[in-house]
Short mmCIF file of C-alpha atoms in Angstrom, two decimals:
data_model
loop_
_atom_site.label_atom_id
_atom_site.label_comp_id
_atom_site.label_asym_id
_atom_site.label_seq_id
_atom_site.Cartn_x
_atom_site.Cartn_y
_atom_site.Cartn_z
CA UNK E 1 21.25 -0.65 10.27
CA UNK E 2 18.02 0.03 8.22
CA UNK E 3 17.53 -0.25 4.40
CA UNK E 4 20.48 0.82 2.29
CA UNK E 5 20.13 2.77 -1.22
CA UNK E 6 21.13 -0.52 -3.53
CA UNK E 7 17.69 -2.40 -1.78
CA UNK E 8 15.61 0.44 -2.43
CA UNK E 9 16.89 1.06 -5.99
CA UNK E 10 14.49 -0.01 -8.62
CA UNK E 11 14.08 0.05 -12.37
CA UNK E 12 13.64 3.50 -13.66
CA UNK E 13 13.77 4.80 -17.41
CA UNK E 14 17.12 6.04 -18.59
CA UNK E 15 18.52 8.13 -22.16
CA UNK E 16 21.72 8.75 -23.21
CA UNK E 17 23.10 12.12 -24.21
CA UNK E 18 23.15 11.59 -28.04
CA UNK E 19 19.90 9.92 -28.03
CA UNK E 20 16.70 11.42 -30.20
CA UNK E 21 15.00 14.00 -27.78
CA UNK E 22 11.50 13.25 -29.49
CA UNK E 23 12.19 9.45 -28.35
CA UNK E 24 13.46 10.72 -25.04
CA UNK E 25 9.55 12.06 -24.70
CA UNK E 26 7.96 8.99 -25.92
CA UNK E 27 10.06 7.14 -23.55
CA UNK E 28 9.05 9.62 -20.42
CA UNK E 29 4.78 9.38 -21.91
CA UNK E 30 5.50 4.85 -21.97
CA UNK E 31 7.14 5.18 -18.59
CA UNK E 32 4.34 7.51 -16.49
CA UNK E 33 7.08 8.85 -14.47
CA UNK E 34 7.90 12.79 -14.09
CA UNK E 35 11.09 12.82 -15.36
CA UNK E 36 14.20 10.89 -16.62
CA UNK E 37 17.70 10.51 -15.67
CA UNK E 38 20.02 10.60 -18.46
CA UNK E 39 23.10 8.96 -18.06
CA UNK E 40 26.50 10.39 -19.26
CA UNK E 41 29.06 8.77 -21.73
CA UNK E 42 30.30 7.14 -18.72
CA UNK E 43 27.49 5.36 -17.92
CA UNK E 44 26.90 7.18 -14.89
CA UNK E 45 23.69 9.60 -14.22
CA UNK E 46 24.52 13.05 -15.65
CA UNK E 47 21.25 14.98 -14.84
CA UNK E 48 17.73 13.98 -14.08
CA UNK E 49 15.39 15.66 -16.93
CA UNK E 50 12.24 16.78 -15.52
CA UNK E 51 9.33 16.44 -18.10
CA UNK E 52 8.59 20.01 -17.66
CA UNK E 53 11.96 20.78 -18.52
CA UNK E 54 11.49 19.74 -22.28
CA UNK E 55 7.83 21.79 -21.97
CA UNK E 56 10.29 24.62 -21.76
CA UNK E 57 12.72 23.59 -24.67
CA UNK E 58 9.69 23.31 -27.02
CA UNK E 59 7.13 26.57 -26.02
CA UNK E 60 7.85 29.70 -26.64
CA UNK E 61 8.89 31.79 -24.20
CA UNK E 62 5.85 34.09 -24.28
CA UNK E 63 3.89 31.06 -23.91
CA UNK E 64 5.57 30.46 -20.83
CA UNK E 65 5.37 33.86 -19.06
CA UNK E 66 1.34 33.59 -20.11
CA UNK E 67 -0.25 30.69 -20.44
CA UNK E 68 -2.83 31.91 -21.81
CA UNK E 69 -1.52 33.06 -24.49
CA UNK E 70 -1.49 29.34 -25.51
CA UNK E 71 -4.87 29.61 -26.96
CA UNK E 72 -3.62 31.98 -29.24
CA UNK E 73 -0.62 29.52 -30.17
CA UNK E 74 -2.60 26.24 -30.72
CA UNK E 75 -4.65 27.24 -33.29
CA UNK E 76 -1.82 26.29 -35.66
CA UNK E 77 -0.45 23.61 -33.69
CA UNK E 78 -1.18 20.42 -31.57
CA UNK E 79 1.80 18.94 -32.59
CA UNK E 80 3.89 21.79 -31.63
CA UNK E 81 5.90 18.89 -29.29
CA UNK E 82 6.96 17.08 -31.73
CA UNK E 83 7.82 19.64 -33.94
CA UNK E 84 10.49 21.31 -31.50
CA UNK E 85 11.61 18.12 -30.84
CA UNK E 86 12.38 16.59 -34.28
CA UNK E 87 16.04 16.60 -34.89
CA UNK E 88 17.28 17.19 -31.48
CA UNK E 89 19.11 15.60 -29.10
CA UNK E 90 18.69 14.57 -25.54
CA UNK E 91 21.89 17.45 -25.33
CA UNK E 92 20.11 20.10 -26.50
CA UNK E 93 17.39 20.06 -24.30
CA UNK E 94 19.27 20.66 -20.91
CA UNK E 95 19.89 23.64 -20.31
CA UNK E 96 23.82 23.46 -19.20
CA UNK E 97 26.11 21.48 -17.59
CA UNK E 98 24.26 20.40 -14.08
CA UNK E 99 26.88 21.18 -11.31
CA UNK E 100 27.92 17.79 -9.89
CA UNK E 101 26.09 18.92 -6.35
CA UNK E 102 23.36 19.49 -8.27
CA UNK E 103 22.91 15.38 -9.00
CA UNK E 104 20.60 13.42 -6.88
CA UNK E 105 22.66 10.79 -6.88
CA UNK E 106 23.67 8.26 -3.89
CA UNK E 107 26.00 5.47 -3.28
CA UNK E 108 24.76 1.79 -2.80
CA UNK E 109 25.51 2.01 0.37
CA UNK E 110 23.81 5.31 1.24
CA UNK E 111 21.11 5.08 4.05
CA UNK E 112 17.32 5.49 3.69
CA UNK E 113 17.87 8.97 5.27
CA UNK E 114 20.64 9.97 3.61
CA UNK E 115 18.48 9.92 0.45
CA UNK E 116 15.44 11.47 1.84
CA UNK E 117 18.51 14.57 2.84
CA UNK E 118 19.13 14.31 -0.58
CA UNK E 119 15.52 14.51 -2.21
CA UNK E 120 14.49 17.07 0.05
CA UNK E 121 17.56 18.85 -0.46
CA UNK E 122 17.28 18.96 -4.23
CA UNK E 123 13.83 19.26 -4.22
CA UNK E 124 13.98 16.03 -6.07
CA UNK E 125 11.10 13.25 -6.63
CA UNK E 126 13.84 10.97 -8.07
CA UNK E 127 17.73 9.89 -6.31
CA UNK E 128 19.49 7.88 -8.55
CA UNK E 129 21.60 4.81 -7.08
CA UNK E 130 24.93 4.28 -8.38
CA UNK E 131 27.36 1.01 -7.23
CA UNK E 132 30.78 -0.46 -9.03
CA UNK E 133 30.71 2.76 -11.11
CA UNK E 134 27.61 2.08 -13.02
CA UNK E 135 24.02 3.08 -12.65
CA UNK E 136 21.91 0.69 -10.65
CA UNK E 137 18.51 2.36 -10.62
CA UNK E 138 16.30 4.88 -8.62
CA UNK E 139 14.33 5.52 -5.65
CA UNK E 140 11.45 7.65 -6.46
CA UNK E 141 9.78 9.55 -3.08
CA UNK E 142 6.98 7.41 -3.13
CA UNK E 143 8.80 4.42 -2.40
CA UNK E 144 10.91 5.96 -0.01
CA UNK E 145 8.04 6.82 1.71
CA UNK E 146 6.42 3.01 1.51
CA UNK E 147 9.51 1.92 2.93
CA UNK E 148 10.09 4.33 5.91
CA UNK E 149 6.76 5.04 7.24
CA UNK E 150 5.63 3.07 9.89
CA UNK E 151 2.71 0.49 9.08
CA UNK E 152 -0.89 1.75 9.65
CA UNK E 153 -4.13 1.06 8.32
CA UNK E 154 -4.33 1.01 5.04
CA UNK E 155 -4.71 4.89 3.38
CA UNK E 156 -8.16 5.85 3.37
CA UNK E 157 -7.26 8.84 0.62
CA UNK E 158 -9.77 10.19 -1.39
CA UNK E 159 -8.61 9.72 -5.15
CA UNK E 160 -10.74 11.90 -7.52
CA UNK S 1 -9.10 22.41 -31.70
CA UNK S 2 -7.35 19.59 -29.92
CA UNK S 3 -7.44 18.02 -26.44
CA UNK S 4 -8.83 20.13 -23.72
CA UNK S 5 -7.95 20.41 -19.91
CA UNK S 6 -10.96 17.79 -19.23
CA UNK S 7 -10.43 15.34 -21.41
CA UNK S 8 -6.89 15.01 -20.04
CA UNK S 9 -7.38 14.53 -16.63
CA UNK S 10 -7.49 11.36 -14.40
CA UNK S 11 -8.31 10.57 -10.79
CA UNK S 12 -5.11 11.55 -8.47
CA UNK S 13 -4.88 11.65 -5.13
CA UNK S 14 -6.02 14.45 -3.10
CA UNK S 15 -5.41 15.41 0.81
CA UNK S 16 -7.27 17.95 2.70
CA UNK S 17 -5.54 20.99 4.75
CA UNK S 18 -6.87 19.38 8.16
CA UNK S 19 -6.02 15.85 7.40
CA UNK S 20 -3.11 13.79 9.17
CA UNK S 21 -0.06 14.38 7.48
CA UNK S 22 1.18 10.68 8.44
CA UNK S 23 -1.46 9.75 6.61
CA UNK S 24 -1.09 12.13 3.65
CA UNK S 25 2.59 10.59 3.44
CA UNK S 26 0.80 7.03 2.98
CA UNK S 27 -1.27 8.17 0.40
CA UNK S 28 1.06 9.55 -1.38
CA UNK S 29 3.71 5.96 -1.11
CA UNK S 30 0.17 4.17 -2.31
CA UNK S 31 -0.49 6.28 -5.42
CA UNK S 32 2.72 6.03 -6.37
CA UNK S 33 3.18 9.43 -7.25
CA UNK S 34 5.88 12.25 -6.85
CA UNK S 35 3.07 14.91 -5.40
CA UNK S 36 -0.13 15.16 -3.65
CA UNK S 37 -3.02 17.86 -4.73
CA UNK S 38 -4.39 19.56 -1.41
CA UNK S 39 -7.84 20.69 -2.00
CA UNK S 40 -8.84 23.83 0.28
CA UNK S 41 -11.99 24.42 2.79
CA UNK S 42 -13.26 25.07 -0.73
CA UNK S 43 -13.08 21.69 -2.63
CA UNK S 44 -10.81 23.48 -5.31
CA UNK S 45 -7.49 23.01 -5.29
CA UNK S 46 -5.08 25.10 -2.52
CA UNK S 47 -1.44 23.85 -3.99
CA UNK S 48 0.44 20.53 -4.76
CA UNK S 49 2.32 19.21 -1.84
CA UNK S 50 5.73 17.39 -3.39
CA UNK S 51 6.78 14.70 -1.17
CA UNK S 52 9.80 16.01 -0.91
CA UNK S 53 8.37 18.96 0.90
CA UNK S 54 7.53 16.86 3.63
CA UNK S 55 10.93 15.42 3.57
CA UNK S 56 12.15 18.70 4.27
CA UNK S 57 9.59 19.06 6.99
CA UNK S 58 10.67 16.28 8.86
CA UNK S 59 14.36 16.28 8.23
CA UNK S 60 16.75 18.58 10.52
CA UNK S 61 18.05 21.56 8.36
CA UNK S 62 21.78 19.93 9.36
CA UNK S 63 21.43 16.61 7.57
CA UNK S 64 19.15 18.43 4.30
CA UNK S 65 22.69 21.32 4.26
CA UNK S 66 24.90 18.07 4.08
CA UNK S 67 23.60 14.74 3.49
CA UNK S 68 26.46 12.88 4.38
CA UNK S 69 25.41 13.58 7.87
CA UNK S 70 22.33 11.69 8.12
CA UNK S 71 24.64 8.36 8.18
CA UNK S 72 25.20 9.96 12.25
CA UNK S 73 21.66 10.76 12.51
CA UNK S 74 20.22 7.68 10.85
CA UNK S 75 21.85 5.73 13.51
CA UNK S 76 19.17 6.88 16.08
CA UNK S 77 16.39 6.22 13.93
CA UNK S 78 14.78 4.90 10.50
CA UNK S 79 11.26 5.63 11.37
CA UNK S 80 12.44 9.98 11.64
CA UNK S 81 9.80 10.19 9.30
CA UNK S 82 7.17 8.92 11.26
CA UNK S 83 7.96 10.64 14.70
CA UNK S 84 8.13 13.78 12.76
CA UNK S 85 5.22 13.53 10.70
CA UNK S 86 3.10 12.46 14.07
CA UNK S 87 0.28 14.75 15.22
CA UNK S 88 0.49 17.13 12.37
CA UNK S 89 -1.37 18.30 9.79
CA UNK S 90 -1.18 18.55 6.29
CA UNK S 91 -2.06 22.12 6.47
CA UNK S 92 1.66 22.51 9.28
CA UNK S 93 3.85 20.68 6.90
CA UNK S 94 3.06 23.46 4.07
CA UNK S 95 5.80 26.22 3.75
CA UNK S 96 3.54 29.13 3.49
CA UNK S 97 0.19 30.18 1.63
CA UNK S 98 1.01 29.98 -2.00
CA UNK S 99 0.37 32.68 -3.81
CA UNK S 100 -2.41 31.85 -6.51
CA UNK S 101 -0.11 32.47 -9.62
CA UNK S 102 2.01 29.74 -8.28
CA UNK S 103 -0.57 27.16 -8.33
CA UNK S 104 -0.28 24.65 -11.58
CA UNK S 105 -4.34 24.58 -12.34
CA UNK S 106 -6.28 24.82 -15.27
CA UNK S 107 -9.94 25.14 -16.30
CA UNK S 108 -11.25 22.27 -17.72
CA UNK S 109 -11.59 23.99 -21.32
CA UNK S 110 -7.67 24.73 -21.51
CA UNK S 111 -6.30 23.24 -24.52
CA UNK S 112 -2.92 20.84 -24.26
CA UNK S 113 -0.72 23.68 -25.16
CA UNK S 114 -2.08 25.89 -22.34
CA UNK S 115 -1.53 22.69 -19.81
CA UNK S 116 2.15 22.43 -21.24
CA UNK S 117 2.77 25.93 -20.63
CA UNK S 118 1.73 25.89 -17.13
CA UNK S 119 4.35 23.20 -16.13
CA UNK S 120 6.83 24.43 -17.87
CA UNK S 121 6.10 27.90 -16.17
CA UNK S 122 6.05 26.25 -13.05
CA UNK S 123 8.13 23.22 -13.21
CA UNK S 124 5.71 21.01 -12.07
CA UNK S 125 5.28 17.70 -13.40
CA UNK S 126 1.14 17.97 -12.47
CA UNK S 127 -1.43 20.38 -13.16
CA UNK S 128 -4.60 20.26 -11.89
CA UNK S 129 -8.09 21.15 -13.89
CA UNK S 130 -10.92 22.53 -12.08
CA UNK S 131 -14.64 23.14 -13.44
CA UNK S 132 -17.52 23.95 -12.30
CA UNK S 133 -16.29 25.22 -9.38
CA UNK S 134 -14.53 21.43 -8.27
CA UNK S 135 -11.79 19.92 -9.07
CA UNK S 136 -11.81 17.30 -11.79
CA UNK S 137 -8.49 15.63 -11.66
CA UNK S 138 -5.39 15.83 -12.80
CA UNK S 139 -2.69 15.66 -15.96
CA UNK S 140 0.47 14.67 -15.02
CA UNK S 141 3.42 15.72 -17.59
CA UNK S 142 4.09 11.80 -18.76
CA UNK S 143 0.00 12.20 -19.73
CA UNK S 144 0.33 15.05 -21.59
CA UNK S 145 3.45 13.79 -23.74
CA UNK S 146 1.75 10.58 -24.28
CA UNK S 147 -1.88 12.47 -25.76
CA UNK S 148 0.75 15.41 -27.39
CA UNK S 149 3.25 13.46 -29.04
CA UNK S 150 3.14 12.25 -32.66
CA UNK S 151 2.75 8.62 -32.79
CA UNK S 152 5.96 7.04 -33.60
CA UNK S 153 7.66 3.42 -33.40
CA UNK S 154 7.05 2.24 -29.95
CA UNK S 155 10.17 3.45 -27.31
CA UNK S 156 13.23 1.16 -27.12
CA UNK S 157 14.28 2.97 -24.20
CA UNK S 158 16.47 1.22 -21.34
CA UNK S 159 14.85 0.05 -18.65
CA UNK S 160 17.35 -0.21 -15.95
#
C-alpha cells in the first residue's frame, strides 16, 4: 500500500489568525523553515504563509519592483521588519482569503503520491496533514523525497 | 550600514546542470531543504531548482490536474519517483532557461533590505550571493528574519 500522509506528517510550526505578525516572524527565523501554515479558528490549516510573503507586506512596493533601490531605503532603516510588523496581525499579512483549492492540504489517509500531486501542483514545499478534523502536521518536500526515493549511496553533493 | 549579502550567507547545497537528477533529488531529502541552487558551466549560479519542480517532472500531468487520482496510479508504484527521475539530468528536469531577472541572487555587498526585496520580488524563500565571480552561499528567508528582526522575548509558537 506504501506510506500514507499521517506517517509522513511531522512537527511543523503553526500561528493562528489573531496572533502578533512580528511573533509570527520570530517564530518562522526559530523554526528555519520557509514558511508557516496558519491554522484557522477551526483549528484546521487556513493558508500556508510563505516567508517571502511577509517580505512583501513590509517593503515598499518600489522596493520590490527594484531591488536596488533598497540601498537607497536602508540608509534609514535595518529594522524596517519590525517596524511594518509591529501592531499587526497574522490577518493582515495575507493577502485574501486563499481559495480552498488553493490549500496544500491532505487527508491522513492520502498516499505518498497523492501529496507529491499536490506539492507539485501547488508549487508547494509544504502539504499539511489533517485527520479527526484537526491539524496533525506537515510533510515538507524534502522528506517526501527521503521517503520515496529509492536507497543509493549516500549523496555525494557538493555543499558550499 | 547593516548586514551585507556576505555576511548572511551559509553553505547550501548546490547541483550541477550535468549531474544525475536521482541524485540531485537525494541531495536535496539530505539537506533538508525546500530548493536546490544549480550552479552553471560557469560556477555562478544558473537558477534554484524547487523540489517540487521535479515533482512535476516526474508526475503525469493527469494526477498533478487532480490529485485524487494518484490513489489509481499509486497503486502501480511508490518508487514513480525514482523510475522517472532515472537517467536524467538535472539540466532535463529544468522547465526552460530562466531568464536572468528571474534568478533570486545577490552580490555579496547587498545590504539585508536589498536580499528581502529580492524574495519578496520573486517569492523565493532563498537567494543566492555571488562574489568574485563564485558563488558564496546562500540566505534562506528564515536567516534573514532571524539577523533582521528586533530581538524580542523568545517565540512561544506551537509546535505541532
Amino acid at each position: 500500500m506504501g506510506m500514507r500522509a499521517g506517517e509522513l506528517a511531522m512537527e511543523f510550526a503553526t500561528v493562528g489568525l489573531d496572533d502578533d505578525a512580528l511573533e509570527a516572524a520570530r517564530i518562522l527565523a526559530a523554526a528555519g523553515r520557509p514558511a508557516l501554515i496558519v491554522l484557522g479558528d477551526d483549528g484546521l490549516p487556513y493558508t500556508v504563509l510563505p516567508g517571502s510573503q511577509v517580505l512583501r507586506f513590509v517593503l515598499p512596493q518600489y522596493v520590490q519592483d527594484d531591488p536596488r533601490l533598497a540601498r537607497v531605503y536602508d540608509e534609514q532603516s535595518a529594522d524596517a521588519l519590525g517596524r511594518g510588523l509591529s501592531g499587526r496581525r497574522v490577518r493582515d499579512v495575507l493577502r485574501e482569503k486563499p481559495d480552498v483549492d488553493d490549500i496544500p492540504v491532505v487527508e491522513a489517509d492520502a498516499t505518498a503520491i497523492e501529496v507529491a500531486a499536490v506539492m507539485a501542483r501547488m508549487h508547494s514545499p509544504i502539504v499539511a496533514v489533517v485527520g479527526d478534523g484537526r491539524f496533525l502536521g506537515a510533510i515538507t518536500v524534502s522528506r517526501l523525497f527521503g521517503r520515496l526515493l529509492p536507497t543509493g549511496e549516500a549523496p555525494q553533493g557538493s555543499q558550499k
